[in-house]
Amino acid sequence: MTNAATLFSASGPLRGQWLAVACADQIQAGPVAVRLLGNDLVLWRSPSGAVVAAPDRCTHSRRPLSKGSVDEGRLVCAKHGWTFGDAGRCVFKPSGLPITENAHLQTHPCTERHGLVWVCLGEPQAPVVELAGPDDEDNRSGHCEVSVWHANAARIMDAALAQPDSECGSVWTEMPFVIHRVLPAEDGAERHALLTCAPVDGRSSLVASVVWTRGEAGSDAATAATAVKAALGKVRSAVEIADAERGPLSSAEIAPAEGSDPGGWKHRLVSLTQQEARAESQVATG
């Protein structure tokens, strides 16, 4: 299978997968910088209201666009004022010179689902994970947070799935690096939690957590969100310490073994890498 170093880079099979990189309500007044699979990106909300994801580098000055500003949905480079609008198209040059095709940003597929912004660095191989999320009309979001954890995404998945079901309810996993739980609720409400891991690189990850209630929020919605945050805090502390001690992830850690693959996510990851290898082989042989 793909080695561990390649797996968490933009040249690996994850480039064709949707990965959550920010809370949707975080993308408002200004640009937001994120790093995904070793690539620096800038996110902003364009004039149409859609979030745009592009390389964090101006096509003119080569300076980080995340250091600039957003003016009525248009991203303005801090260096010379080149301005980019919907779909990353350059719409203004202070020099007044003609706008050529190479002035436009090469954007990445980007969408909003379940209260999160999802980015795919390549051609999407599957849709964003389907579930009754907080963007549905009969659901109410109670918590959304994205932060950088200094640990590999695979180790975070293992640590998060090791939590007892008695504390965190029923659990399902989806590819890539998605955990969906139905939480126990004393007020009778149907409460859900979504956890996703987007590799920054092989040693750190963007971890997104969303908690929502299906139907009426109930009396303990805030308590449930607090409990999820506390549980994740414990997981984060433990996995970051363990990751630092263990060093880079090995391919053996990703390989599924008896009793070590709750939810079957490792089997699906192996299948994904095998599909990638077959596709590359077909291209190489013509």
PDB file of C-alpha atoms in Angstrom, residues 43-268:
ATOM      1  CA  LEU A  43     -10.281  30.625   2.367  1.00  0.00           C
ATOM      2  CA  TRP A  44     -12.663  33.532   1.954  1.00  0.00           C
ATOM      3  CA  ARG A  45     -16.348  34.163   1.305  1.00  0.00           C
ATOM      4  CA  SER A  46     -16.749  35.574  -2.218  1.00  0.00           C
ATOM      5  CA  PRO A  47     -19.383  38.066  -3.530  1.00  0.00           C
ATOM      6  CA  SER A  48     -21.744  35.175  -4.367  1.00  0.00           C
ATOM      7  CA  GLY A  49     -21.589  33.994  -0.747  1.00  0.00           C
ATOM      8  CA  ALA A  50     -19.672  30.812  -1.624  1.00  0.00           C
ATOM      9  CA  VAL A  51     -16.452  29.976   0.197  1.00  0.00           C
ATOM     10  CA  VAL A  52     -13.415  29.884  -2.111  1.00  0.00           C
ATOM     11  CA  ALA A  53     -10.304  27.775  -1.425  1.00  0.00           C
ATOM     12  CA  ALA A  54      -7.103  28.648  -3.286  1.00  0.00           C
ATOM     13  CA  PRO A  55      -3.337  28.446  -2.844  1.00  0.00           C
ATOM     14  CA  ASP A  56      -2.240  31.031  -0.280  1.00  0.00           C
ATOM     15  CA  ARG A  57      -0.059  32.872  -2.749  1.00  0.00           C
ATOM     16  CA  CYS A  58      -0.812  35.886  -4.915  1.00  0.00           C
ATOM     17  CA  THR A  59      -0.337  35.217  -8.625  1.00  0.00           C
ATOM     18  CA  HIS A  60       1.560  38.527  -8.858  1.00  0.00           C
ATOM     19  CA  SER A  61       3.547  39.220  -5.685  1.00  0.00           C
ATOM     20  CA  ARG A  62       3.743  35.572  -4.488  1.00  0.00           C
ATOM     21  CA  ARG A  63       2.956  36.888  -0.994  1.00  0.00           C
ATOM     22  CA  PRO A  64       0.423  35.090   1.266  1.00  0.00           C
ATOM     23  CA  LEU A  65      -3.096  36.201   0.384  1.00  0.00           C
ATOM     24  CA  SER A  66      -4.202  35.322   3.916  1.00  0.00           C
ATOM     25  CA  LYS A  67      -2.262  38.421   5.049  1.00  0.00           C
ATOM     26  CA  GLY A  68      -4.568  40.586   2.929  1.00  0.00           C
ATOM     27  CA  SER A  69      -8.185  41.644   3.408  1.00  0.00           C
ATOM     28  CA  VAL A  70     -11.655  41.001   2.036  1.00  0.00           C
ATOM     29  CA  ASP A  71     -13.610  43.930   0.571  1.00  0.00           C
ATOM     30  CA  GLU A  72     -17.237  43.131  -0.286  1.00  0.00           C
ATOM     31  CA  GLY A  73     -16.340  39.505  -0.909  1.00  0.00           C
ATOM     32  CA  ARG A  74     -13.225  40.245  -2.929  1.00  0.00           C
ATOM     33  CA  LEU A  75      -9.836  39.119  -1.645  1.00  0.00           C
ATOM     34  CA  VAL A  76      -7.222  41.899  -1.778  1.00  0.00           C
ATOM     35  CA  CYS A  77      -3.487  41.149  -1.718  1.00  0.00           C
ATOM     36  CA  ALA A  78      -1.703  43.201   0.962  1.00  0.00           C
ATOM     37  CA  LYS A  79       1.355  43.799  -1.226  1.00  0.00           C
ATOM     38  CA  HIS A  80       0.112  45.478  -4.428  1.00  0.00           C
ATOM     39  CA  GLY A  81      -3.667  45.294  -4.178  1.00  0.00           C
ATOM     40  CA  TRP A  82      -4.410  42.665  -6.782  1.00  0.00           C
ATOM     41  CA  THR A  83      -8.015  41.630  -6.145  1.00  0.00           C
ATOM     42  CA  PHE A  84      -9.781  38.279  -6.600  1.00  0.00           C
ATOM     43  CA  GLY A  85     -13.515  37.559  -6.678  1.00  0.00           C
ATOM     44  CA  ASP A  86     -15.799  34.591  -7.379  1.00  0.00           C
ATOM     45  CA  ALA A  87     -13.988  31.368  -8.298  1.00  0.00           C
ATOM     46  CA  GLY A  88     -10.649  33.109  -7.655  1.00  0.00           C
ATOM     47  CA  ARG A  89     -10.875  35.250 -10.766  1.00  0.00           C
ATOM     48  CA  CYS A  90      -8.674  38.355 -10.747  1.00  0.00           C
ATOM     49  CA  VAL A  91     -11.005  41.351 -11.033  1.00  0.00           C
ATOM     50  CA  PHE A  92      -8.666  44.293 -10.440  1.00  0.00           C
ATOM     51  CA  LYS A  93      -5.059  45.354 -10.972  1.00  0.00           C
ATOM     52  CA  PRO A  94      -4.028  48.758  -9.582  1.00  0.00           C
ATOM     53  CA  SER A  95      -1.758  49.204 -12.633  1.00  0.00           C
ATOM     54  CA  GLY A  96      -4.744  49.156 -14.950  1.00  0.00           C
ATOM     55  CA  LEU A  97      -3.027  46.620 -17.216  1.00  0.00           C
ATOM     56  CA  PRO A  98      -5.155  43.930 -18.900  1.00  0.00           C
ATOM     57  CA  ILE A  99      -6.072  40.912 -16.761  1.00  0.00           C
ATOM     58  CA  THR A 100      -4.611  37.828 -18.394  1.00  0.00           C
ATOM     59  CA  GLU A 101      -5.547  34.203 -17.733  1.00  0.00           C
ATOM     60  CA  ASN A 102      -2.477  33.539 -15.582  1.00  0.00           C
ATOM     61  CA  ALA A 103      -3.600  36.284 -13.172  1.00  0.00           C
ATOM     62  CA  HIS A 104      -6.461  34.105 -11.875  1.00  0.00           C
ATOM     63  CA  LEU A 105      -6.110  31.790  -8.889  1.00  0.00           C
ATOM     64  CA  GLN A 106      -6.283  28.039  -9.443  1.00  0.00           C
ATOM     65  CA  THR A 107      -8.987  27.195  -6.925  1.00  0.00           C
ATOM     66  CA  HIS A 108      -9.813  23.852  -5.295  1.00  0.00           C
ATOM     67  CA  PRO A 109     -13.265  22.245  -4.964  1.00  0.00           C
ATOM     68  CA  CYS A 110     -14.874  23.675  -1.812  1.00  0.00           C
ATOM     69  CA  THR A 111     -18.300  23.239  -0.224  1.00  0.00           C
ATOM     70  CA  GLU A 112     -20.178  23.726   3.055  1.00  0.00           C
ATOM     71  CA  ARG A 113     -21.880  20.816   4.806  1.00  0.00           C
ATOM     72  CA  HIS A 114     -22.734  19.973   8.411  1.00  0.00           C
ATOM     73  CA  GLY A 115     -21.568  23.389   9.610  1.00  0.00           C
ATOM     74  CA  LEU A 116     -18.074  22.825   8.168  1.00  0.00           C
ATOM     75  CA  VAL A 117     -16.068  23.943   5.134  1.00  0.00           C
ATOM     76  CA  TRP A 118     -14.791  20.954   3.137  1.00  0.00           C
ATOM     77  CA  VAL A 119     -11.949  21.144   0.601  1.00  0.00           C
ATOM     78  CA  CYS A 120     -10.687  18.623  -1.952  1.00  0.00           C
ATOM     79  CA  LEU A 121      -7.226  19.234  -3.424  1.00  0.00           C
ATOM     80  CA  GLY A 122      -7.900  17.105  -6.512  1.00  0.00           C
ATOM     81  CA  GLU A 123     -10.861  15.754  -8.435  1.00  0.00           C
ATOM     82  CA  PRO A 124     -13.415  14.562  -5.836  1.00  0.00           C
ATOM     83  CA  GLN A 125     -13.727  10.775  -5.890  1.00  0.00           C
ATOM     84  CA  ALA A 126     -16.856  10.696  -3.712  1.00  0.00           C
ATOM     85  CA  PRO A 127     -19.357  13.186  -2.227  1.00  0.00           C
ATOM     86  CA  VAL A 128     -19.033  14.710   1.236  1.00  0.00           C
ATOM     87  CA  VAL A 129     -20.118  12.178   3.848  1.00  0.00           C
ATOM     88  CA  GLU A 130     -23.929  11.967   3.966  1.00  0.00           C
ATOM     89  CA  LEU A 131     -25.691  12.246   7.318  1.00  0.00           C
ATOM     90  CA  ALA A 132     -28.523  14.210   8.915  1.00  0.00           C
ATOM     91  CA  GLY A 133     -26.329  17.117   9.904  1.00  0.00           C
ATOM     92  CA  PRO A 134     -26.795  20.543  11.492  1.00  0.00           C
ATOM     93  CA  ASP A 135     -27.446  22.204   8.114  1.00  0.00           C
ATOM     94  CA  ASP A 136     -30.762  20.326   7.822  1.00  0.00           C
ATOM     95  CA  GLU A 137     -33.851  22.338   8.748  1.00  0.00           C
ATOM     96  CA  ASP A 138     -34.979  20.084  11.600  1.00  0.00           C
ATOM     97  CA  ASN A 139     -31.574  20.107  13.315  1.00  0.00           C
ATOM     98  CA  ARG A 140     -30.002  22.639  15.664  1.00  0.00           C
ATOM     99  CA  SER A 141     -26.245  23.056  15.955  1.00  0.00           C
ATOM    100  CA  GLY A 142     -24.926  23.438  19.470  1.00  0.00           C
ATOM    101  CA  HIS A 143     -21.151  23.445  18.956  1.00  0.00           C
ATOM    102  CA  CYS A 144     -18.600  23.716  16.138  1.00  0.00           C
ATOM    103  CA  GLU A 145     -14.855  23.913  16.572  1.00  0.00           C
ATOM    104  CA  VAL A 146     -11.766  23.267  14.428  1.00  0.00           C
ATOM    105  CA  SER A 147      -8.252  23.236  15.882  1.00  0.00           C
ATOM    106  CA  VAL A 148      -4.792  21.925  15.039  1.00  0.00           C
ATOM    107  CA  TRP A 149      -3.723  18.830  16.968  1.00  0.00           C
ATOM    108  CA  HIS A 150      -0.045  17.873  16.941  1.00  0.00           C
ATOM    109  CA  ALA A 151      -0.668  14.245  16.084  1.00  0.00           C
ATOM    110  CA  ASN A 152      -1.192  12.080  13.018  1.00  0.00           C
ATOM    111  CA  ALA A 153      -4.788  11.693  11.806  1.00  0.00           C
ATOM    112  CA  ALA A 154      -4.660   7.882  11.958  1.00  0.00           C
ATOM    113  CA  ARG A 155      -3.537   7.924  15.587  1.00  0.00           C
ATOM    114  CA  ILE A 156      -6.247  10.451  16.433  1.00  0.00           C
ATOM    115  CA  MET A 157      -8.849   8.118  14.914  1.00  0.00           C
ATOM    116  CA  ASP A 158      -7.560   5.190  16.975  1.00  0.00           C
ATOM    117  CA  ALA A 159      -7.580   7.261  20.178  1.00  0.00           C
ATOM    118  CA  ALA A 160     -11.048   8.720  19.572  1.00  0.00           C
ATOM    119  CA  LEU A 161     -12.552   5.327  18.764  1.00  0.00           C
ATOM    120  CA  ALA A 162     -11.068   3.881  21.966  1.00  0.00           C
ATOM    121  CA  GLN A 163     -13.547   5.924  24.038  1.00  0.00           C
ATOM    122  CA  PRO A 164     -16.120   3.645  25.750  1.00  0.00           C
ATOM    123  CA  ASP A 165     -19.522   3.508  24.042  1.00  0.00           C
ATOM    124  CA  SER A 166     -21.125   4.017  27.460  1.00  0.00           C
ATOM    125  CA  GLU A 167     -19.650   7.531  27.470  1.00  0.00           C
ATOM    126  CA  CYS A 168     -20.035   8.437  23.801  1.00  0.00           C
ATOM    127  CA  GLY A 169     -22.957   6.367  22.470  1.00  0.00           C
ATOM    128  CA  SER A 170     -23.268   4.442  19.213  1.00  0.00           C
ATOM    129  CA  VAL A 171     -20.548   5.061  16.643  1.00  0.00           C
ATOM    130  CA  TRP A 172     -20.059   4.894  12.861  1.00  0.00           C
ATOM    131  CA  THR A 173     -16.959   5.680  10.830  1.00  0.00           C
ATOM    132  CA  GLU A 174     -16.684   7.045   7.313  1.00  0.00           C
ATOM    133  CA  MET A 175     -13.765   7.729   4.987  1.00  0.00           C
ATOM    134  CA  PRO A 176     -11.605   9.605   5.284  1.00  0.00           C
ATOM    135  CA  PHE A 177     -11.154  10.044   9.035  1.00  0.00           C
ATOM    136  CA  VAL A 178     -14.770  10.719  10.005  1.00  0.00           C
ATOM    137  CA  ILE A 179     -16.495   9.527  13.198  1.00  0.00           C
ATOM    138  CA  HIS A 180     -20.249   9.984  13.736  1.00  0.00           C
ATOM    139  CA  ARG A 181     -21.749   9.243  17.135  1.00  0.00           C
ATOM    140  CA  VAL A 182     -25.282   9.254  18.513  1.00  0.00           C
ATOM    141  CA  LEU A 183     -24.905  10.510  22.067  1.00  0.00           C
ATOM    142  CA  PRO A 184     -26.821   9.320  25.131  1.00  0.00           C
ATOM    143  CA  ALA A 185     -29.328  12.022  26.169  1.00  0.00           C
ATOM    144  CA  GLU A 186     -31.342  12.088  29.388  1.00  0.00           C
ATOM    145  CA  ASP A 187     -33.807  14.665  28.012  1.00  0.00           C
ATOM    146  CA  GLY A 188     -34.950  12.314  25.221  1.00  0.00           C
ATOM    147  CA  ALA A 189     -33.476  14.408  22.409  1.00  0.00           C
ATOM    148  CA  GLU A 190     -31.607  12.813  19.490  1.00  0.00           C
ATOM    149  CA  ARG A 191     -28.141  14.270  19.810  1.00  0.00           C
ATOM    150  CA  HIS A 192     -25.231  13.717  17.422  1.00  0.00           C
ATOM    151  CA  ALA A 193     -21.502  14.419  17.311  1.00  0.00           C
ATOM    152  CA  LEU A 194     -19.268  14.529  14.257  1.00  0.00           C
ATOM    153  CA  LEU A 195     -15.475  14.315  14.450  1.00  0.00           C
ATOM    154  CA  THR A 196     -13.247  14.687  11.396  1.00  0.00           C
ATOM    155  CA  CYS A 197      -9.472  14.737  10.953  1.00  0.00           C
ATOM    156  CA  ALA A 198      -7.849  16.515   8.011  1.00  0.00           C
ATOM    157  CA  PRO A 199      -4.095  15.875   7.803  1.00  0.00           C
ATOM    158  CA  VAL A 200      -2.051  19.065   7.846  1.00  0.00           C
ATOM    159  CA  ASP A 201       0.883  16.741   7.120  1.00  0.00           C
ATOM    160  CA  GLY A 202       2.161  13.483   8.593  1.00  0.00           C
ATOM    161  CA  ARG A 203       2.615  14.928  12.083  1.00  0.00           C
ATOM    162  CA  SER A 204      -0.380  17.252  12.677  1.00  0.00           C
ATOM    163  CA  SER A 205      -4.078  17.413  11.846  1.00  0.00           C
ATOM    164  CA  LEU A 206      -7.030  19.776  11.624  1.00  0.00           C
ATOM    165  CA  VAL A 207      -9.607  18.241  13.966  1.00  0.00           C
ATOM    166  CA  ALA A 208     -13.214  19.370  13.534  1.00  0.00           C
ATOM    167  CA  SER A 209     -15.951  18.710  16.090  1.00  0.00           C
ATOM    168  CA  VAL A 210     -19.663  19.421  15.550  1.00  0.00           C
ATOM    169  CA  VAL A 211     -22.466  18.625  18.013  1.00  0.00           C
ATOM    170  CA  TRP A 212     -26.102  19.018  17.014  1.00  0.00           C
ATOM    171  CA  THR A 213     -29.607  18.027  18.095  1.00  0.00           C
ATOM    172  CA  ARG A 214     -32.256  16.555  15.811  1.00  0.00           C
ATOM    173  CA  GLY A 215     -35.611  18.183  16.602  1.00  0.00           C
ATOM    174  CA  GLU A 216     -36.099  20.204  19.774  1.00  0.00           C
ATOM    175  CA  ALA A 217     -32.835  21.004  21.532  1.00  0.00           C
ATOM    176  CA  GLY A 218     -33.919  19.750  24.950  1.00  0.00           C
ATOM    177  CA  SER A 219     -32.661  20.916  28.302  1.00  0.00           C
ATOM    178  CA  ASP A 220     -29.167  19.424  28.305  1.00  0.00           C
ATOM    179  CA  ALA A 221     -27.913  20.409  24.817  1.00  0.00           C
ATOM    180  CA  ALA A 222     -25.254  22.730  26.236  1.00  0.00           C
ATOM    181  CA  THR A 223     -24.218  20.059  28.728  1.00  0.00           C
ATOM    182  CA  ALA A 224     -23.777  17.534  25.901  1.00  0.00           C
ATOM    183  CA  ALA A 225     -21.563  19.928  23.926  1.00  0.00           C
ATOM    184  CA  THR A 226     -19.473  20.587  27.025  1.00  0.00           C
ATOM    185  CA  ALA A 227     -19.124  16.855  27.659  1.00  0.00           C
ATOM    186  CA  VAL A 228     -17.951  16.224  24.083  1.00  0.00           C
ATOM    187  CA  LYS A 229     -15.385  19.034  24.366  1.00  0.00           C
ATOM    188  CA  ALA A 230     -14.111  17.615  27.651  1.00  0.00           C
ATOM    189  CA  ALA A 231     -13.822  14.100  26.222  1.00  0.00           C
ATOM    190  CA  LEU A 232     -11.947  15.391  23.182  1.00  0.00           C
ATOM    191  CA  GLY A 233      -9.645  17.383  25.439  1.00  0.00           C
ATOM    192  CA  LYS A 234      -8.594  14.162  27.148  1.00  0.00           C
ATOM    193  CA  VAL A 235      -8.097  12.417  23.803  1.00  0.00           C
ATOM    194  CA  ARG A 236      -6.027  15.324  22.498  1.00  0.00           C
ATOM    195  CA  SER A 237      -3.743  15.417  25.516  1.00  0.00           C
ATOM    196  CA  ALA A 238      -3.126  11.669  25.412  1.00  0.00           C
ATOM    197  CA  VAL A 239      -2.627  11.327  21.651  1.00  0.00           C
ATOM    198  CA  GLU A 240      -0.299  14.339  21.344  1.00  0.00           C
ATOM    199  CA  ILE A 241       1.957  12.951  24.086  1.00  0.00           C
ATOM    200  CA  ALA A 242       1.922   9.474  22.536  1.00  0.00           C
ATOM    201  CA  ASP A 243       2.547  10.813  19.020  1.00  0.00           C
ATOM    202  CA  ALA A 244       5.595  12.779  20.155  1.00  0.00           C
ATOM    203  CA  GLU A 245       7.016   9.693  21.856  1.00  0.00           C
ATOM    204  CA  ARG A 246       6.360   7.299  18.953  1.00  0.00           C
ATOM    205  CA  GLY A 247       7.678   9.444  16.102  1.00  0.00           C
ATOM    206  CA  PRO A 248       6.509   9.214  12.475  1.00  0.00           C
ATOM    207  CA  LEU A 249       3.613   6.893  11.656  1.00  0.00           C
ATOM    208  CA  SER A 250       4.587   3.515  10.222  1.00  0.00           C
ATOM    209  CA  SER A 251       2.705   1.682   7.480  1.00  0.00           C
ATOM    210  CA  ALA A 252       2.121  -1.172   9.935  1.00  0.00           C
ATOM    211  CA  GLU A 253       0.009   1.128  12.129  1.00  0.00           C
ATOM    212  CA  ILE A 254      -2.402   1.761   9.258  1.00  0.00           C
ATOM    213  CA  ALA A 255      -2.749  -1.889   8.267  1.00  0.00           C
ATOM    214  CA  PRO A 256      -5.966  -3.389   9.718  1.00  0.00           C
ATOM    215  CA  ALA A 257      -5.517  -6.222  12.199  1.00  0.00           C
ATOM    216  CA  GLU A 258      -7.909  -8.369  14.207  1.00  0.00           C
ATOM    217  CA  GLY A 259      -9.557  -6.224  16.877  1.00  0.00           C
ATOM    218  CA  SER A 260      -7.661  -3.067  15.886  1.00  0.00           C
ATOM    219  CA  ASP A 261     -10.086  -1.618  13.322  1.00  0.00           C
ATOM    220  CA  PRO A 262     -13.284  -0.412  15.035  1.00  0.00           C
ATOM    221  CA  GLY A 263     -15.775   0.740  12.432  1.00  0.00           C
ATOM    222  CA  GLY A 264     -13.654  -0.744   9.636  1.00  0.00           C
ATOM    223  CA  TRP A 265     -12.066   2.586   8.700  1.00  0.00           C
ATOM    224  CA  LYS A 266      -8.598   1.086   8.186  1.00  0.00           C
ATOM    225  CA  HIS A 267      -9.971  -1.455   5.722  1.00  0.00           C
ATOM    226  CA  ARG A 268     -11.540   1.379   3.732  1.00  0.00           C
TER     227      ARG A 268
END
